Amino acid sequence: MDLTLTPEQQAFRDEVRTWLRKNLPQEWTSRVVAGPDVPRPEFYGFLREWQRKLHEAGLLGLTWPKEYGGRGLTFMEELILHQELALAKAPPILNILGIGMAGPTIIAYGTEEQKKRYLAKILSCEEIWCQGYSEPNAGSDLASLQTKAARDGDSFIVNGQKVWTSVAHVSDWMMLLARTDPGAERHKGITYFLLDMHSPGVTVRPLRQLTGDAEFNEVFFENVRVPAENILGGLNNGWQVGITTLMYERLALGFGLQVRMRIALDALIELAKRTKKNGESATQDPLIRQKLAQLWIDTEVFRYTGARAVTKLLKGELPGPEASTGKIWWCDTHQRLQDLAMEIQGPYQQLTKGSDWAVEHGIWQYTFLRSRANSVEGGTTEIQRNIIGERVLGLPKG
Ligand SMILES: Cc1cc2nc3c(=O)[nH]c(=O)nc-3n(C[C@H](O)[C@H](O)[C@H](O)COP(=O)(O)OP(=O)(O)OC[C@H]3O[C@@H](n4cnc5c(N)ncnc54)[C@H](O)[C@@H]3O)c2cc1C
């Protein structure tokens, strides 16, 4: 891929850079200097406002059609935007599942009414989305899902349970996969619904994680009525639509995680510079220097793997197994980055938020614990390896 910017792309980069310089909230930049960030519940209000401002500036939904609030640009501009967000250490996007997954799937499969109804409110963060795929007995093997939707006149009645549903506790809508034809083959009797999370019969119960936060939830459906017009992509066609969402998920992850990893690495380098070991800066320790340099190399590799996916998109092709390669690479690199943050802190690594002596208010302890989920969320490392085994190496199906 030729990463040299055209004059139009340079102008776009300058537009983003200038806007960020003028609009990046001061309270955020001073906080980020103290460590990396993830969307924590105490920042939801702030992040809603941040997303609204980005949208008003025309910096969200860059590749979406103009008539639905996007800018009709290419994935090259999307790449430029994310690089600039990383350089500026910008806050994360709160409605990332809406922008990265629900929106593109609605653009691909939605009726005109659905596009008009949902897309603009995704961009402006007026309506937050979650993803209702996983169930207690259907994670990696998603086609085993048991949540049912039975026809009743112009509606469907949904009963069942989802689990690990991120941000369901603040979501207005869910991308729901439910079984509509129990007699059909596993992959065939599934339908993709746009489910109003405020409907009677929806119960959201938070699940507390290792970090202490309750970022994801169990969601129960008891006779929840969903209008048939909320089907996306046709009755019993949910597997195909659902896979499209997953494809966009890997793409969005690729863009978003690249930004977050670069910000985390820069913060780690600053932490190493400030930390004293035996009277010297930790950056004098040859082993820590080696590990930091390797992390920088691996972060760049991740960036270029993302660029390969963009090259395919620009040629009108769909990203292939490089998305799985990128997921594994990101997970391994990010977990090593967090391990190194603990190593640099020495015995202080034991102290968490709330202790007067915790380094940088314990933010690294939080991100270290949070990084353990990386090898599970968005498809486990084993499943990504299976994809590479089958699609790249031509191994028989597992
Ligand atoms: C932080 C976080 C956020 C999440 N957010 C969401 C969300 O918003 N919406 C949603 O729907 N889901 C979400 N998930 C769920 C996630 O997608 C699932 O946890 C994941 O797909 C694995 O499914 P499982 O937990 O049922 O594990 P299982 O599928 O039961 O897997 C258990 C273990 O067996 C291994 N395994 C399974 N099958 C194979 C195989 N064929 N070959 C080799 N190894 C195998 C797995 O790799 C894993 O190590 C989230 C998970 C996390 C951790």
Coordinates of C-alpha atoms and ligand atoms in Angstrom, one line a residue:
M1 CA 0.0 0.0 0.0
D2 CA 1.3 3.5 -0.8
L3 CA 0.7 5.5 2.4
T4 CA 1.8 8.8 0.7
L5 CA -1.1 11.2 1.2
T6 CA -2.7 13.0 -1.8
P7 CA -3.3 16.8 -1.5
E8 CA -6.9 16.1 -0.6
Q9 CA -5.9 13.6 2.1
Q10 CA -3.3 16.1 3.5
A11 CA -6.0 18.7 3.7
F12 CA -8.3 16.3 5.5
R13 CA -5.4 15.4 8.0
D14 CA -4.9 19.2 8.6
E15 CA -8.6 19.7 9.2
V16 CA -8.6 16.9 11.8
R17 CA -5.4 18.1 13.4
T18 CA -6.6 21.7 13.7
W19 CA -10.0 20.6 15.1
L20 CA -8.4 18.4 17.7
R21 CA -6.0 21.1 18.8
K22 CA -8.9 23.5 19.4
N23 CA -11.4 21.0 20.8
L24 CA -9.6 18.4 22.8
P25 CA -10.9 18.8 26.4
Q26 CA -8.1 20.0 28.6
E27 CA -9.3 17.9 31.6
W28 CA -8.9 14.8 29.4
T29 CA -5.4 15.5 28.2
S30 CA -4.1 16.2 31.6
R31 CA -5.7 13.0 32.9
V32 CA -4.3 10.8 30.1
V33 CA -0.7 12.0 30.8
A34 CA -1.1 10.0 34.0
G35 CA -1.9 6.7 32.2
P36 CA -3.8 4.9 29.4
D37 CA -7.6 5.0 29.3
V38 CA -10.6 2.8 28.7
P39 CA -14.2 4.0 28.8
R40 CA -14.9 3.9 32.5
P41 CA -18.5 4.4 33.9
E42 CA -17.6 7.6 35.6
F43 CA -16.8 9.1 32.2
Y44 CA -19.9 8.1 30.3
G45 CA -21.5 11.6 30.5
F46 CA -18.3 13.2 29.3
L47 CA -17.8 10.7 26.5
R48 CA -21.4 11.2 25.2
E49 CA -20.6 14.9 24.9
W50 CA -17.3 14.2 23.2
Q51 CA -18.9 12.0 20.6
R52 CA -21.6 14.6 19.9
K53 CA -18.9 17.2 19.3
L54 CA -17.0 14.9 17.0
H55 CA -20.2 14.2 15.0
E56 CA -21.0 17.9 14.7
A57 CA -17.6 18.5 13.3
G58 CA -18.2 15.8 10.7
L59 CA -15.5 13.5 12.0
L60 CA -17.7 10.3 12.5
G61 CA -19.1 7.9 10.0
L62 CA -16.5 9.1 7.5
T63 CA -17.3 6.2 5.1
W64 CA -21.1 6.4 5.6
P65 CA -23.2 7.9 2.8
K66 CA -23.8 11.6 3.2
E67 CA -27.6 11.3 3.2
Y68 CA -27.4 9.4 6.5
G69 CA -25.1 11.8 8.3
G70 CA -21.7 10.4 7.0
R71 CA -19.2 12.0 4.7
G72 CA -18.9 9.6 1.8
L73 CA -15.1 9.4 2.2
T74 CA -12.9 6.3 1.9
F75 CA -11.2 4.1 4.5
M76 CA -8.0 6.0 3.8
E77 CA -9.5 9.0 5.6
E78 CA -10.7 6.7 8.3
L79 CA -7.1 5.6 8.8
I80 CA -5.9 9.2 8.8
L81 CA -8.5 10.1 11.4
H82 CA -7.5 7.3 13.7
Q83 CA -3.8 8.2 13.5
E84 CA -4.6 11.8 14.4
L85 CA -6.8 10.7 17.3
A86 CA -3.9 8.6 18.6
L87 CA -1.3 11.3 18.2
A88 CA -3.6 13.7 20.1
K89 CA -4.4 11.1 22.8
A90 CA -8.1 11.7 22.2
P91 CA -10.8 10.1 24.4
P92 CA -12.4 6.9 23.1
I93 CA -15.7 6.7 21.3
L94 CA -18.6 5.6 23.7
N95 CA -21.0 4.3 21.0
I96 CA -18.3 2.2 19.4
L97 CA -20.6 -0.8 18.8
G98 CA -23.1 1.5 17.1
I99 CA -20.6 3.2 14.9
G100 CA -18.4 0.2 14.2
M101 CA -20.9 -2.5 13.9
A102 CA -24.7 -1.7 14.0
G103 CA -24.4 1.3 11.6
P104 CA -22.4 -0.4 8.9
T105 CA -24.7 -3.5 9.0
I106 CA -27.8 -1.3 8.8
I107 CA -26.2 0.5 5.8
A108 CA -25.5 -3.0 4.2
Y109 CA -28.9 -4.6 4.9
G110 CA -31.4 -2.0 6.1
T111 CA -34.5 -0.7 4.4
E112 CA -34.7 3.0 3.6
E113 CA -36.9 3.5 6.7
Q114 CA -34.4 1.7 8.9
K115 CA -31.5 3.7 7.6
K116 CA -33.4 7.0 8.2
R117 CA -34.6 5.9 11.7
Y118 CA -31.3 4.6 13.2
L119 CA -28.1 5.9 11.6
A120 CA -28.0 9.6 12.5
K121 CA -28.8 8.8 16.2
I122 CA -25.9 6.3 16.3
L123 CA -23.5 9.0 15.1
S124 CA -24.7 11.7 17.5
C125 CA -24.7 9.2 20.5
E126 CA -28.4 9.9 21.1
E127 CA -28.9 6.1 21.0
I128 CA -26.3 3.7 22.3
W129 CA -26.1 0.1 20.9
C130 CA -25.0 -3.3 22.3
Q131 CA -24.5 -6.7 20.7
G132 CA -26.7 -9.6 21.8
Y133 CA -24.9 -12.6 20.4
S134 CA -23.3 -14.7 23.2
E135 CA -25.4 -16.9 25.4
P136 CA -24.5 -19.2 28.3
N137 CA -24.1 -22.1 25.9
A138 CA -23.2 -20.2 22.7
G139 CA -20.0 -18.3 22.6
S140 CA -17.4 -19.5 20.1
D141 CA -20.0 -21.9 18.8
L142 CA -22.5 -19.0 18.2
A143 CA -24.8 -21.1 16.0
S144 CA -25.9 -23.0 19.1
L145 CA -27.8 -20.0 20.3
Q146 CA -31.2 -20.8 21.9
T147 CA -32.9 -17.4 22.4
K148 CA -36.2 -17.8 20.5
A149 CA -38.4 -15.3 18.6
A150 CA -41.9 -16.7 17.8
R151 CA -44.2 -15.0 15.3
D152 CA -47.4 -13.4 16.7
G153 CA -49.2 -11.3 14.1
D154 CA -47.1 -8.3 13.1
S155 CA -44.6 -9.0 15.9
F156 CA -42.3 -11.6 17.3
I157 CA -42.2 -12.6 20.9
V158 CA -38.7 -13.1 22.3
N159 CA -37.7 -15.3 25.2
G160 CA -34.2 -16.3 26.3
Q161 CA -31.0 -15.0 27.7
K162 CA -27.8 -13.3 26.4
V163 CA -24.6 -12.9 28.4
W164 CA -21.4 -10.8 28.4
T165 CA -23.4 -8.1 26.7
S166 CA -21.1 -5.0 26.9
V167 CA -22.7 -1.6 27.7
A168 CA -26.2 -3.2 27.8
H169 CA -26.8 -1.2 31.0
V170 CA -26.6 2.1 29.1
S171 CA -27.9 0.9 25.7
D172 CA -31.0 1.9 23.9
W173 CA -30.8 -0.7 21.2
M174 CA -29.5 -4.2 20.7
M175 CA -28.3 -6.2 17.7
L176 CA -30.1 -9.4 18.6
L177 CA -29.6 -12.8 17.1
A178 CA -32.6 -15.1 17.9
R179 CA -33.8 -18.5 16.6
T180 CA -37.0 -18.0 14.5
D181 CA -37.1 -21.5 12.9
P182 CA -36.1 -24.2 15.5
G183 CA -36.7 -27.0 12.9
A184 CA -34.1 -25.6 10.4
E185 CA -30.4 -26.4 10.3
R186 CA -28.4 -24.5 13.0
H187 CA -27.2 -21.7 10.8
K188 CA -30.4 -21.3 8.8
G189 CA -33.2 -20.6 11.4
I190 CA -31.7 -17.4 12.9
T191 CA -33.0 -13.9 12.4
Y192 CA -31.2 -10.5 13.2
F193 CA -33.5 -8.1 15.1
L194 CA -33.1 -4.5 16.1
L195 CA -34.4 -4.7 19.6
D196 CA -35.5 -1.7 21.7
M197 CA -33.8 -2.2 25.1
H198 CA -36.5 -0.2 26.8
S199 CA -39.2 -2.8 25.8
P200 CA -41.2 -4.4 28.6
G201 CA -39.7 -7.8 29.5
V202 CA -36.0 -6.8 29.0
T203 CA -34.0 -7.2 32.2
V204 CA -30.3 -6.2 32.4
R205 CA -28.2 -7.6 35.2
P206 CA -24.6 -6.3 35.5
L207 CA -21.7 -8.7 35.8
R208 CA -18.8 -7.5 37.8
Q209 CA -15.4 -8.2 36.3
L210 CA -11.9 -8.8 37.7
T211 CA -11.3 -5.0 37.5
G212 CA -14.2 -4.3 39.8
D213 CA -16.2 -2.5 37.1
A214 CA -19.4 -4.0 35.6
E215 CA -18.8 -3.3 32.0
F216 CA -20.9 -6.2 30.6
N217 CA -24.2 -7.8 31.6
E218 CA -26.6 -10.7 31.5
V219 CA -29.7 -9.7 29.5
F220 CA -33.0 -11.7 30.0
F221 CA -36.0 -11.6 27.6
E222 CA -39.4 -12.5 29.0
N223 CA -42.1 -12.3 26.3
V224 CA -40.5 -9.2 24.7
R225 CA -42.6 -8.0 21.7
V226 CA -40.5 -6.9 18.7
P227 CA -42.3 -5.5 15.6
A228 CA -41.6 -7.5 12.4
E229 CA -40.4 -4.3 10.8
N230 CA -37.4 -4.5 13.2
I231 CA -35.9 -7.5 11.3
L232 CA -32.7 -6.6 9.6
G233 CA -31.9 -8.4 6.3
G234 CA -34.8 -10.8 6.1
L235 CA -36.4 -13.6 8.1
N236 CA -34.1 -16.5 8.8
N237 CA -31.2 -14.7 7.2
G238 CA -29.6 -13.7 10.5
W239 CA -26.5 -15.8 10.2
Q240 CA -25.4 -13.9 7.1
V241 CA -26.3 -10.5 8.6
G242 CA -24.6 -11.4 11.9
I243 CA -21.4 -12.4 10.2
T244 CA -21.3 -9.1 8.4
T245 CA -21.5 -7.4 11.8
L246 CA -18.5 -9.5 13.0
M247 CA -16.5 -8.5 9.9
Y248 CA -17.2 -4.9 10.7
E249 CA -16.3 -5.5 14.4
R250 CA -12.8 -6.8 13.4
L251 CA -12.4 -3.7 11.2
A252 CA -13.5 -1.3 13.9
L253 CA -11.4 -3.1 16.4
G254 CA -8.4 -2.7 14.1
F255 CA -8.9 1.0 13.8
G256 CA -9.8 1.7 17.4
L257 CA -7.3 -0.6 19.1
Q258 CA -4.4 0.8 17.0
V259 CA -5.2 4.2 18.6
R260 CA -5.5 2.9 22.1
M261 CA -2.3 0.9 21.9
R262 CA -0.3 3.8 20.7
I263 CA -1.6 6.0 23.5
A264 CA -0.9 3.2 26.0
L265 CA 2.7 2.7 24.7
D266 CA 3.4 6.5 24.9
A267 CA 2.1 6.5 28.5
L268 CA 4.2 3.5 29.3
I269 CA 7.4 5.2 28.0
E270 CA 6.6 8.2 30.1
L271 CA 6.0 6.0 33.2
A272 CA 9.4 4.3 32.6
K273 CA 11.1 7.7 32.3
R274 CA 9.7 8.9 35.6
T275 CA 10.2 5.6 37.6
K276 CA 13.5 5.4 39.6
K277 CA 15.2 2.0 40.0
N278 CA 18.2 2.0 42.3
G279 CA 18.5 5.7 41.9
E280 CA 18.3 5.6 38.1
S281 CA 15.5 6.0 35.6
A282 CA 13.9 2.6 34.7
T283 CA 14.8 3.5 31.1
Q284 CA 18.5 2.9 32.0
D285 CA 17.7 -0.8 32.6
P286 CA 18.8 -2.6 29.5
L287 CA 16.1 -5.3 29.7
I288 CA 13.3 -2.7 30.0
R289 CA 14.8 -0.7 27.1
Q290 CA 14.7 -3.9 25.0
K291 CA 11.1 -4.7 25.9
L292 CA 10.0 -1.1 25.2
A293 CA 11.7 -1.1 21.8
Q294 CA 10.1 -4.5 20.9
L295 CA 6.7 -3.1 21.9
W296 CA 7.2 -0.1 19.6
I297 CA 8.1 -2.5 16.7
D298 CA 5.1 -4.7 17.4
T299 CA 2.8 -1.6 17.6
E300 CA 4.0 -0.6 14.2
V301 CA 3.5 -4.1 12.8
F302 CA -0.1 -3.9 14.1
R303 CA -0.5 -0.6 12.3
Y304 CA 0.8 -2.0 9.0
T305 CA -1.4 -5.1 9.3
G306 CA -4.4 -2.7 9.6
A307 CA -3.1 -0.9 6.5
R308 CA -3.2 -4.2 4.6
A309 CA -6.9 -4.6 5.5
V310 CA -7.5 -1.0 4.3
T311 CA -5.7 -1.7 1.0
K312 CA -8.2 -4.5 0.3
L313 CA -11.2 -2.3 1.1
L314 CA -9.9 0.5 -1.2
K315 CA -9.7 -2.1 -4.0
G316 CA -13.3 -3.1 -3.3
E317 CA -12.4 -6.4 -1.7
L318 CA -13.4 -7.7 1.8
P319 CA -10.7 -7.9 4.5
G320 CA -9.7 -11.6 4.9
P321 CA -7.8 -13.4 7.6
E322 CA -5.5 -10.4 8.3
A323 CA -8.3 -9.3 10.7
S324 CA -7.6 -12.5 12.7
T325 CA -3.9 -12.0 12.5
G326 CA -4.3 -8.4 13.7
K327 CA -6.6 -9.5 16.6
I328 CA -4.0 -12.1 17.9
W329 CA -1.1 -9.6 17.4
W330 CA -2.9 -6.9 19.3
C331 CA -3.9 -9.1 22.1
D332 CA -0.3 -10.5 22.6
T333 CA 1.3 -7.1 22.3
H334 CA -1.2 -5.3 24.6
Q335 CA -0.9 -8.0 27.3
R336 CA 2.9 -7.8 27.2
L337 CA 2.7 -4.0 27.4
Q338 CA 0.5 -4.3 30.5
D339 CA 2.9 -6.9 32.0
L340 CA 5.8 -4.5 31.5
A341 CA 3.9 -1.7 33.2
M342 CA 3.7 -4.0 36.3
E343 CA 7.4 -4.9 36.0
I344 CA 8.5 -1.2 35.9
Q345 CA 6.5 -0.5 39.0
G346 CA 8.3 -3.2 41.0
P347 CA 6.8 -3.8 44.4
Y348 CA 4.4 -0.9 43.9
Q349 CA 2.5 -3.0 41.3
Q350 CA 0.6 -4.6 44.2
L351 CA -1.1 -1.2 45.1
T352 CA -4.4 -0.4 43.5
K353 CA -6.7 2.6 43.3
G354 CA -7.5 3.9 46.7
S355 CA -4.0 3.4 48.2
D356 CA -2.1 6.7 48.8
W357 CA 1.0 5.0 47.4
A358 CA -0.5 3.5 44.2
V359 CA 1.4 4.7 41.1
E360 CA -0.7 7.1 39.0
H361 CA -3.8 6.4 41.1
G362 CA -3.7 2.7 40.2
I363 CA -4.8 3.2 36.6
W364 CA -2.1 0.6 35.4
Q365 CA -3.4 -2.0 37.8
Y366 CA -6.9 -1.5 36.3
T367 CA -5.7 -1.7 32.6
F368 CA -3.4 -4.7 33.5
L369 CA -6.4 -6.7 34.9
R370 CA -8.7 -5.5 32.0
S371 CA -6.2 -6.7 29.4
R372 CA -6.8 -10.3 30.5
A373 CA -10.1 -10.2 28.7
N374 CA -8.4 -9.3 25.4
S375 CA -7.9 -13.0 24.4
V376 CA -11.6 -13.7 24.9
E377 CA -13.5 -10.6 23.7
G378 CA -14.3 -10.3 20.0
G379 CA -13.5 -14.0 19.4
T380 CA -10.9 -16.0 21.4
T381 CA -7.3 -16.4 20.3
E382 CA -8.0 -20.2 19.6
I383 CA -10.8 -19.3 17.3
Q384 CA -8.7 -16.8 15.4
R385 CA -6.0 -19.4 15.0
N386 CA -8.6 -21.9 13.7
I387 CA -9.6 -19.2 11.1
I388 CA -6.0 -18.8 10.0
G389 CA -5.5 -22.6 10.0
E390 CA -8.5 -23.1 7.7
R391 CA -8.4 -20.1 5.5
V392 CA -4.7 -19.4 5.1
L393 CA -3.1 -22.8 5.7
G394 CA -5.9 -24.9 4.1
L395 CA -6.1 -27.2 7.1
P396 CA -9.3 -29.3 7.5
K397 CA -12.1 -27.8 9.6
G398 CA -11.7 -28.2 13.3
Ligands
LIG1 C1 -14.8 -8.2 28.0 C2 -15.8 -9.0 27.1 C3 -16.8 -8.3 26.4 C4 -17.7 -9.1 25.7 N1 -18.7 -8.4 25.0 C5 -19.6 -9.1 24.3 C6 -20.8 -8.4 23.7 O1 -20.9 -7.2 23.8 N2 -21.7 -9.2 23.1 C7 -21.6 -10.5 23.0 O2 -22.4 -11.1 22.3 N3 -20.5 -11.2 23.5 C8 -19.6 -10.5 24.2 N4 -18.5 -11.2 24.8 C9 -18.5 -12.6 24.7 C10 -17.4 -13.2 23.8 O3 -17.7 -13.0 22.5 C11 -17.3 -14.7 24.2 O4 -16.8 -14.8 25.5 C12 -16.3 -15.5 23.3 O5 -16.9 -15.5 22.0 C13 -16.1 -16.9 23.8 O6 -17.2 -17.5 24.1 P1 -17.5 -18.3 25.5 O7 -17.2 -17.3 26.6 O8 -18.8 -18.9 25.5 O9 -16.3 -19.4 25.6 P2 -16.3 -20.8 24.9 O10 -16.8 -20.7 23.5 O11 -17.1 -21.7 25.8 O12 -14.8 -21.2 24.9 C14 -14.1 -21.7 26.1 C15 -12.7 -22.0 25.7 O13 -12.7 -23.0 24.7 C16 -12.0 -22.6 23.5 N5 -12.6 -23.1 22.3 C17 -14.0 -23.1 22.0 N6 -14.2 -23.6 20.8 C18 -13.0 -24.0 20.3 C19 -12.6 -24.6 19.1 N7 -13.4 -24.9 18.1 N8 -11.2 -24.8 18.9 C20 -10.3 -24.4 19.9 N9 -10.7 -23.9 21.1 C21 -12.0 -23.7 21.3 C22 -12.1 -21.1 23.5 O14 -11.0 -20.5 22.8 C23 -12.0 -20.8 25.1 O15 -10.6 -20.8 25.5 C24 -17.6 -10.5 25.6 C25 -16.5 -11.1 26.2 C26 -15.6 -10.4 27.0 C27 -14.6 -11.1 27.7

